[in-house]
Amino acid sequence: AQKITQTQPGMFVQEKEAVTLDCTYDTSDPSYGLFWYKQPSSGEMIFLIYQGSYDQQNATEGRYSLNFQKARKSANLVISASQLGDSAMYFCAMRESSVSGGYQKVTFGTGTKLQVIP
Amino acid sequence: DAGVTQSPTHLIKTRGQQVTLRCSPKSGHDTVSWYQQALGQGPQFIFQYYEEEERQRGNFPDRFSGHQFPNYSSELNVNALLLGDSALYLCASSFGTAETQYFGPGTRLLVL
């Protein structure tokens, strides 16, 4: 069963507007972490933001915020004031740990291609 | 502060050959994970190394093996290459096994 679901293969947003990229997840692990990464055409995965399953507040990093709704198992990324340089693939990912915490396994979604229009 | 580095950046091999990819973690990091990203897909977890041991493995055959050295750098070896092994191979490092992973630029492998 797919653990990370990104239902938007592609999105368009006008420059300076805000955009929300959707992500839902499935896990039975009580302790997990959720990440968003940006992948430009160059290929490097750039870490954007992290939300722990026990964090009470939504994570924010500059123009990025993560809308964490635990009961709905969703972790949407909100990008405010979009810039042309935001055009890239965006991946949602989830970290699950072993019972002993001796490792972590990160599962990625299929990604959303965001294009910012001037 | 050096980030994660990978070598080579590009590689072309033929079916049946063997390949070794290398990764140096970000300064201060001791854990390395490897991912395979096929065209148009999200990265798939191959395995994670910590304290020179393979700690967890994804759904990849034994043709994929790895190693971590005392300086925390790592190698990914793939034997008996198949056309389907063509992909971007990403290395990620973290401080400990449960912290945020930072990725390198990747190695693009093409198998002909």
XYZ file of C-alpha atoms in Angstrom:
230
model
C 0.000 0.000 0.000
C 1.270 3.437 -0.899
C 2.331 5.289 2.199
C 2.723 8.757 0.746
C 0.182 10.106 -1.718
C 0.589 13.245 -3.764
C -2.479 13.601 -5.950
C -1.366 16.627 -7.957
C 1.043 15.618 -10.737
C 1.355 19.240 -11.812
C 0.402 22.683 -10.540
C 0.560 26.205 -11.931
C 0.741 29.344 -9.797
C 1.029 32.996 -10.636
C 4.179 34.728 -9.413
C 3.690 36.329 -5.956
C 0.637 34.174 -5.243
C 0.453 31.433 -2.602
C 0.118 27.755 -3.530
C -0.705 24.597 -1.578
C 0.767 21.223 -2.500
C -1.155 18.271 -1.107
C 0.242 15.260 0.700
C -1.485 12.474 2.606
C 0.271 9.653 4.410
C -0.423 6.340 6.058
C 1.474 4.827 8.961
C 0.861 2.855 12.135
C 4.072 4.135 13.704
C 3.189 6.561 16.534
C 6.467 8.394 16.027
C 7.167 9.607 12.539
C 8.431 12.621 10.671
C 7.211 14.372 7.573
C 9.419 16.235 5.137
C 9.149 18.277 2.004
C 11.968 18.375 -0.503
C 12.401 20.464 -3.650
C 14.094 18.970 -6.690
C 15.078 21.390 -9.452
C 15.900 20.073 -12.910
C 19.537 19.710 -11.807
C 18.464 16.714 -9.711
C 19.612 17.623 -6.214
C 17.003 17.141 -3.478
C 16.822 20.276 -1.342
C 15.394 19.979 2.166
C 12.628 22.519 2.791
C 10.749 21.759 5.983
C 10.181 19.102 8.658
C 7.235 18.251 10.932
C 7.457 15.720 13.738
C 4.390 13.676 14.617
C 4.400 15.021 18.171
C 4.938 18.661 17.232
C 2.004 20.734 18.410
C 2.515 23.613 16.028
C 2.781 23.646 12.270
C 6.339 24.007 11.015
C 7.394 27.157 9.175
C 10.602 27.989 7.340
C 10.595 31.367 5.669
C 8.060 31.269 2.818
C 7.333 27.580 3.466
C 4.822 26.303 5.974
C 3.502 22.822 6.578
C -0.208 22.459 7.267
C -0.189 19.370 9.506
C -3.560 17.760 10.179
C -2.753 14.611 12.124
C -6.264 13.199 12.334
C -6.661 13.502 8.569
C -3.103 12.261 7.990
C -2.279 15.174 5.765
C 0.838 17.332 5.551
C 0.303 19.955 2.907
C 3.055 22.372 1.898
C 2.135 26.017 1.543
C 4.461 28.299 -0.400
C 3.703 31.972 0.035
C 4.649 34.722 -2.436
C 5.754 32.306 -5.180
C 8.896 33.150 -7.108
C 10.055 32.002 -10.527
C 12.833 30.048 -8.821
C 10.209 27.948 -7.039
C 9.512 26.084 -10.296
C 10.604 22.506 -9.564
C 9.411 19.060 -8.482
C 8.265 18.895 -4.877
C 8.330 15.652 -2.915
C 6.589 14.829 0.312
C 8.350 12.184 2.396
C 7.780 10.308 5.624
C 10.301 8.892 8.036
C 9.477 5.801 10.047
C 11.800 4.404 12.661
C 12.475 0.949 13.975
C 11.119 0.009 17.389
C 14.598 0.379 18.803
C 15.227 3.570 16.857
C 18.246 1.976 15.238
C 17.415 3.140 11.756
C 15.116 5.287 9.784
C 13.479 4.584 6.463
C 12.232 7.465 4.403
C 9.440 6.923 1.884
C 8.797 9.471 -0.837
C 5.676 10.341 -2.760
C 5.564 10.590 -6.541
C 5.991 14.351 -6.521
C 4.210 17.443 -7.784
C 5.665 19.551 -10.569
C 5.141 23.210 -9.749
C 5.416 25.829 -12.428
C 5.422 29.511 -11.501
C 4.040 31.786 -14.199
C 5.370 35.356 -14.535
C 30.672 23.754 5.498
C 30.888 21.073 2.803
C 27.623 19.488 1.855
C 27.077 15.949 0.654
C 29.245 15.105 -2.329
C 28.890 12.262 -4.799
C 31.072 10.894 -7.548
C 30.970 10.456 -10.414
C 28.253 12.820 -11.625
C 27.465 10.740 -14.693
C 28.260 7.182 -15.688
C 27.545 5.003 -18.692
C 27.794 1.209 -18.393
C 26.657 -1.793 -20.369
C 24.465 -4.650 -19.213
C 26.237 -7.166 -17.022
C 28.909 -4.759 -15.843
C 29.504 -3.692 -12.276
C 29.506 -0.126 -10.953
C 30.654 1.638 -7.792
C 29.229 4.973 -6.705
C 30.749 7.064 -3.934
C 29.370 9.442 -1.344
C 30.941 11.731 1.241
C 28.532 12.884 3.929
C 27.992 16.421 5.106
C 30.512 17.505 7.727
C 29.480 16.189 11.149
C 27.135 13.539 9.765
C 27.645 9.848 10.488
C 24.753 8.154 8.712
C 24.414 7.577 4.972
C 21.369 6.437 3.049
C 21.150 5.563 -0.638
C 18.180 6.049 -2.937
C 17.367 5.161 -6.518
C 15.235 7.583 -8.486
C 13.925 6.390 -11.836
C 12.813 8.988 -14.363
C 9.539 10.583 -13.333
C 9.408 8.788 -9.978
C 10.137 9.610 -6.382
C 13.324 8.269 -4.785
C 13.208 4.671 -3.590
C 15.117 3.723 -0.432
C 17.930 1.232 -1.060
C 19.681 1.004 2.319
C 21.067 2.965 5.246
C 24.511 2.700 6.855
C 25.404 3.692 10.382
C 28.493 2.711 12.340
C 29.742 0.887 9.243
C 26.776 -1.475 9.287
C 23.768 -1.802 7.020
C 20.893 -0.893 9.326
C 17.908 -1.164 7.041
C 17.293 -2.242 3.490
C 14.593 -1.435 1.007
C 13.151 -3.790 -1.587
C 16.279 -4.167 -3.704
C 18.020 -7.397 -4.762
C 21.371 -8.537 -3.447
C 23.010 -7.153 -6.584
C 22.900 -3.882 -4.680
C 25.446 -3.775 -1.898
C 27.193 -1.095 0.056
C 29.869 -0.197 2.468
C 30.572 2.544 4.966
C 34.108 3.490 5.876
C 35.461 4.719 9.240
C 35.382 8.304 7.956
C 31.608 7.814 7.319
C 31.928 7.951 3.546
C 30.063 5.257 1.668
C 30.006 3.259 -1.539
C 27.112 1.750 -3.427
C 27.959 -1.251 -5.613
C 25.668 -2.688 -8.234
C 26.584 -5.982 -9.904
C 25.276 -7.538 -13.115
C 23.739 -4.281 -14.306
C 20.340 -4.372 -15.976
C 18.781 -1.795 -18.270
C 16.297 -1.056 -15.481
C 19.114 0.071 -13.189
C 19.363 3.269 -15.225
C 18.438 6.013 -12.768
C 19.618 8.886 -10.619
C 21.298 7.516 -7.502
C 21.051 9.821 -4.537
C 23.040 9.715 -1.345
C 21.725 11.379 1.796
C 23.472 11.947 5.090
C 22.268 12.734 8.591
C 23.590 13.023 12.121
C 22.275 9.825 13.616
C 19.665 7.603 12.112
C 16.631 9.661 13.073
C 17.528 13.147 11.940
C 16.820 15.116 8.785
C 18.596 13.766 5.725
C 20.472 16.074 3.386
C 21.008 14.952 -0.165
C 23.898 15.114 -2.552
C 23.635 16.081 -6.222
C 23.308 12.469 -7.330
C 24.968 10.208 -9.865
C 23.155 9.650 -13.160
C 23.712 6.067 -14.292
C 22.828 4.970 -17.790
C 22.950 1.264 -18.610
C 23.063 0.408 -22.322
